[in-house]
PDB file of C-alpha atoms in Angstrom:
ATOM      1  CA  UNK A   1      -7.140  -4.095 -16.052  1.00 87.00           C
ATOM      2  CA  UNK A   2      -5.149  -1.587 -14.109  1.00 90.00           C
ATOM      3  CA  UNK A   3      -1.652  -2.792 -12.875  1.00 94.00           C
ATOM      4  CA  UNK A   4       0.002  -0.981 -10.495  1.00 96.00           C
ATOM      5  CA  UNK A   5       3.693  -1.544  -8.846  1.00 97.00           C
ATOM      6  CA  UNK A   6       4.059  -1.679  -4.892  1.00 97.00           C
ATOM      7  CA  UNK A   7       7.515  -1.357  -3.100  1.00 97.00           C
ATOM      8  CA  UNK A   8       8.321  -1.067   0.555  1.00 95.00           C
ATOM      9  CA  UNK A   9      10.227   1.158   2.120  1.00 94.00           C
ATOM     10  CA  UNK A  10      12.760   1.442   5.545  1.00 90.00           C
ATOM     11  CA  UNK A  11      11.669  -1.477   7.726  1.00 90.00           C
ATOM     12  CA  UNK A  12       8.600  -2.401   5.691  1.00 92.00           C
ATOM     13  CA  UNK A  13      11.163  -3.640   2.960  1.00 93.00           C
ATOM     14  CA  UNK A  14      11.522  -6.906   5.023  1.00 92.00           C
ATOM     15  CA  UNK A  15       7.807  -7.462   4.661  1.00 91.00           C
ATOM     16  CA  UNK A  16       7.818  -6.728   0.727  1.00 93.00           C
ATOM     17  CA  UNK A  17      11.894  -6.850  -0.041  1.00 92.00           C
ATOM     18  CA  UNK A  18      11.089  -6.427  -4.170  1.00 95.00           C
ATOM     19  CA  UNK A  19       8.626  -4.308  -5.840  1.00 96.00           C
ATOM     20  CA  UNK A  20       5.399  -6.556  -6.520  1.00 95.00           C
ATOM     21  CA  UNK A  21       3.219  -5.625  -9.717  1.00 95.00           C
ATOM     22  CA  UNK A  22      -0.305  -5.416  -8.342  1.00 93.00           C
ATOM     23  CA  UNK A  23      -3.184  -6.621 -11.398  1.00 91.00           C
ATOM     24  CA  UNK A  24      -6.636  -5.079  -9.975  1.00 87.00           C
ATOM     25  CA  UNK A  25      -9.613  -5.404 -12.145  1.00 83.00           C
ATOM     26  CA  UNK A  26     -11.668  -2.545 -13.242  1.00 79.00           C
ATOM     27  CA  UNK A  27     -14.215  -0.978 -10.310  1.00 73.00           C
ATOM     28  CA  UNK A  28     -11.574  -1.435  -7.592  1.00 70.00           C
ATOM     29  CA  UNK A  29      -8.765   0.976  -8.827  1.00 88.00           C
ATOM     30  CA  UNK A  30      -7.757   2.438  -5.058  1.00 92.00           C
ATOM     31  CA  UNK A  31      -4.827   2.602  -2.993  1.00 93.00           C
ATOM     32  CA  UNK A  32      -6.912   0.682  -0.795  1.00 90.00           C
ATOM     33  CA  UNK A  33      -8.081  -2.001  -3.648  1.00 90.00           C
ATOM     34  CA  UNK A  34      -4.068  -2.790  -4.222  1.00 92.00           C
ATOM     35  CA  UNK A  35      -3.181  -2.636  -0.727  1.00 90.00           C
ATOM     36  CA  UNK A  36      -6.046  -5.099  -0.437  1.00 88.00           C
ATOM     37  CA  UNK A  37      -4.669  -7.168  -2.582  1.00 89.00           C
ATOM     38  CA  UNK A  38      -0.873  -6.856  -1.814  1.00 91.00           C
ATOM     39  CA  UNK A  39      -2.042  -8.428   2.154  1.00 89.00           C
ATOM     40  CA  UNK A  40      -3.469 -11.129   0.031  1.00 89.00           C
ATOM     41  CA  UNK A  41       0.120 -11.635  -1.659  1.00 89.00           C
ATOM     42  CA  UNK A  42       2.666 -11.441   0.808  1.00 89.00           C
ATOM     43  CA  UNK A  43       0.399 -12.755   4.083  1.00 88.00           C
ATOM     44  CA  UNK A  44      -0.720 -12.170   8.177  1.00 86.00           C
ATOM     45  CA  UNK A  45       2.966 -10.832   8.364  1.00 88.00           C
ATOM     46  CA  UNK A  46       2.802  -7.361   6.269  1.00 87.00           C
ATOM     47  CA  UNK A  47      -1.090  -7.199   7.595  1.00 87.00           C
ATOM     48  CA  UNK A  48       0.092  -7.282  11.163  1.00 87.00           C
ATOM     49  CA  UNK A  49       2.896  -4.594   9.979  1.00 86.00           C
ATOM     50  CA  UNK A  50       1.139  -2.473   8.184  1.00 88.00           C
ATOM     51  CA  UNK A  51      -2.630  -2.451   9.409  1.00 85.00           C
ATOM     52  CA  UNK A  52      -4.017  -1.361  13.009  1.00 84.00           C
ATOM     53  CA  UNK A  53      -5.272  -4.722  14.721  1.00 80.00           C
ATOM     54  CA  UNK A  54      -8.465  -3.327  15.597  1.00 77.00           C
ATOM     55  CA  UNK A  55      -9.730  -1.939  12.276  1.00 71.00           C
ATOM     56  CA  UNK A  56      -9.126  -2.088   8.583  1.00 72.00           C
ATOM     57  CA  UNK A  57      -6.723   0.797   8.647  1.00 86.00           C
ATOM     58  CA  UNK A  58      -3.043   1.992   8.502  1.00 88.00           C
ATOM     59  CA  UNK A  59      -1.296   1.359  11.524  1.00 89.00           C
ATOM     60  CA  UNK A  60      -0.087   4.308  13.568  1.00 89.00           C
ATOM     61  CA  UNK A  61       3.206   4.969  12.023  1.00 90.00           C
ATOM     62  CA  UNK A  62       2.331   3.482   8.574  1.00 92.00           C
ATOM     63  CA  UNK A  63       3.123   6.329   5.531  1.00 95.00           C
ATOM     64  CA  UNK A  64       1.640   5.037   1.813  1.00 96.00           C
ATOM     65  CA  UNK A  65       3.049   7.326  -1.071  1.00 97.00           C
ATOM     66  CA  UNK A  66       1.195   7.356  -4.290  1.00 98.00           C
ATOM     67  CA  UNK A  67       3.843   8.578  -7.213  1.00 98.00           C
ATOM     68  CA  UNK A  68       5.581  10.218  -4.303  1.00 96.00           C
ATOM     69  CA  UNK A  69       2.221  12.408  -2.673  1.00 97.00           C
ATOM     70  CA  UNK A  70       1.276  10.713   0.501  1.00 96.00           C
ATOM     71  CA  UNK A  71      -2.085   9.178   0.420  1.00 96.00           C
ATOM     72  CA  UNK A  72      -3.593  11.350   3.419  1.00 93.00           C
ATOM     73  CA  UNK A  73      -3.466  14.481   0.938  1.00 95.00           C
ATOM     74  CA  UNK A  74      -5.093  13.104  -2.096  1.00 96.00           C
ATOM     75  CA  UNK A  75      -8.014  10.872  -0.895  1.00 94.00           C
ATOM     76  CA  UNK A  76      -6.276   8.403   1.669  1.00 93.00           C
ATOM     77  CA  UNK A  77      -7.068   4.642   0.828  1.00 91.00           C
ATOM     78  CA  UNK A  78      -9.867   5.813  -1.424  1.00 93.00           C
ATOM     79  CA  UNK A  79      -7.255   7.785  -3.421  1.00 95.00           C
ATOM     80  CA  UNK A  80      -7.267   6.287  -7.382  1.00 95.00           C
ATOM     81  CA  UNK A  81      -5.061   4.579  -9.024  1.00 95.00           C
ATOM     82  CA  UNK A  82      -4.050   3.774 -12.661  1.00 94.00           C
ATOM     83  CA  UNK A  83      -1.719   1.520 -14.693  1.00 94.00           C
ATOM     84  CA  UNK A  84       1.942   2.394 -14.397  1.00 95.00           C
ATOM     85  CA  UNK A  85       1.059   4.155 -10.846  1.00 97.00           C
ATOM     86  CA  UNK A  86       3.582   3.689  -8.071  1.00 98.00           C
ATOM     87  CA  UNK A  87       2.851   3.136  -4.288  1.00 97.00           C
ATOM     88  CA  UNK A  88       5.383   3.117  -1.651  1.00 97.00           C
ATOM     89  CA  UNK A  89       4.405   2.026   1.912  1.00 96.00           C
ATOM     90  CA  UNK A  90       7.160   2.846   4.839  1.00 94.00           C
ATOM     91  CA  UNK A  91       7.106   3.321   8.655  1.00 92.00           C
ATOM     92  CA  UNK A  92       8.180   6.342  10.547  1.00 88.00           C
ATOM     93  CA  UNK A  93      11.371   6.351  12.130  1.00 80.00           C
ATOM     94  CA  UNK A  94      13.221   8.665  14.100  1.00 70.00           C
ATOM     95  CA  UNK A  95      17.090   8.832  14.938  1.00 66.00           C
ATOM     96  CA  UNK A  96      19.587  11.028  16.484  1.00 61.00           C
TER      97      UNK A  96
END
C-alpha cells in the first residue's frame, strides 16, 4: 500500500482546505491514480475545479507539483508515486 499526502494550493485550498492522506493500492501508484482518488474524496466540486469538462485532464490553468517538480516535467499524470510522496495541486494566478 502506497500512501501519499495531497494539499491544495492558492484558490484550490477552498476545494481541499487540509492536506488529505491518499491510501492507493499497489498497480495504481500515479499522480493520476491519487488524483483519481482524491475527486472520489472531496466530490463534483474539486472535479469541476480542477479537471477540463470535456476530457479526463487538468484544466487549463491547473499546476500539480510532485515533491515540489511539476508533473508536466517528470511524466505528467502518469508520473509515479511512493509512500511519504507529496502532491500539491494550485491554479495560476496573475496580479499586478
Amino acid at each position: 500500500m502506497v500512501e501519499v499526502i495531497v494539499k491544495g494550493l492558492g484558490t484550490v485550498k477552498k476545494l481541499i482546505p487540509k492536506p488529505i492522506t491518499v491510501k492507493l493500492n499497489v498497480g495504481n501508484e500515479t499522480v493520476g491514480g491519487v488524483l483519481s482518488r482524491v475527486a472520489e474524496l472531496c466530490g463534483e466540486p474539486l472535479i469541476k475545479g480542477v479537471y477540463s469538462p470535456h476530457a479526463r485532464e487538468l484544466a487549463d490553468g491547473i499546476f500539480v507539483l510532485l515533491n515540489g517538480r511539476r508533473i508536466k516535467f517528470i511524466g505528467g499524470l502518469r508520473a509515479k508515486v511512493k509512500s511519504g510522496d507529496v502532491i500539491a495541486i494550485g491554479a495560476v494566478s496573475a496580479g499586478g
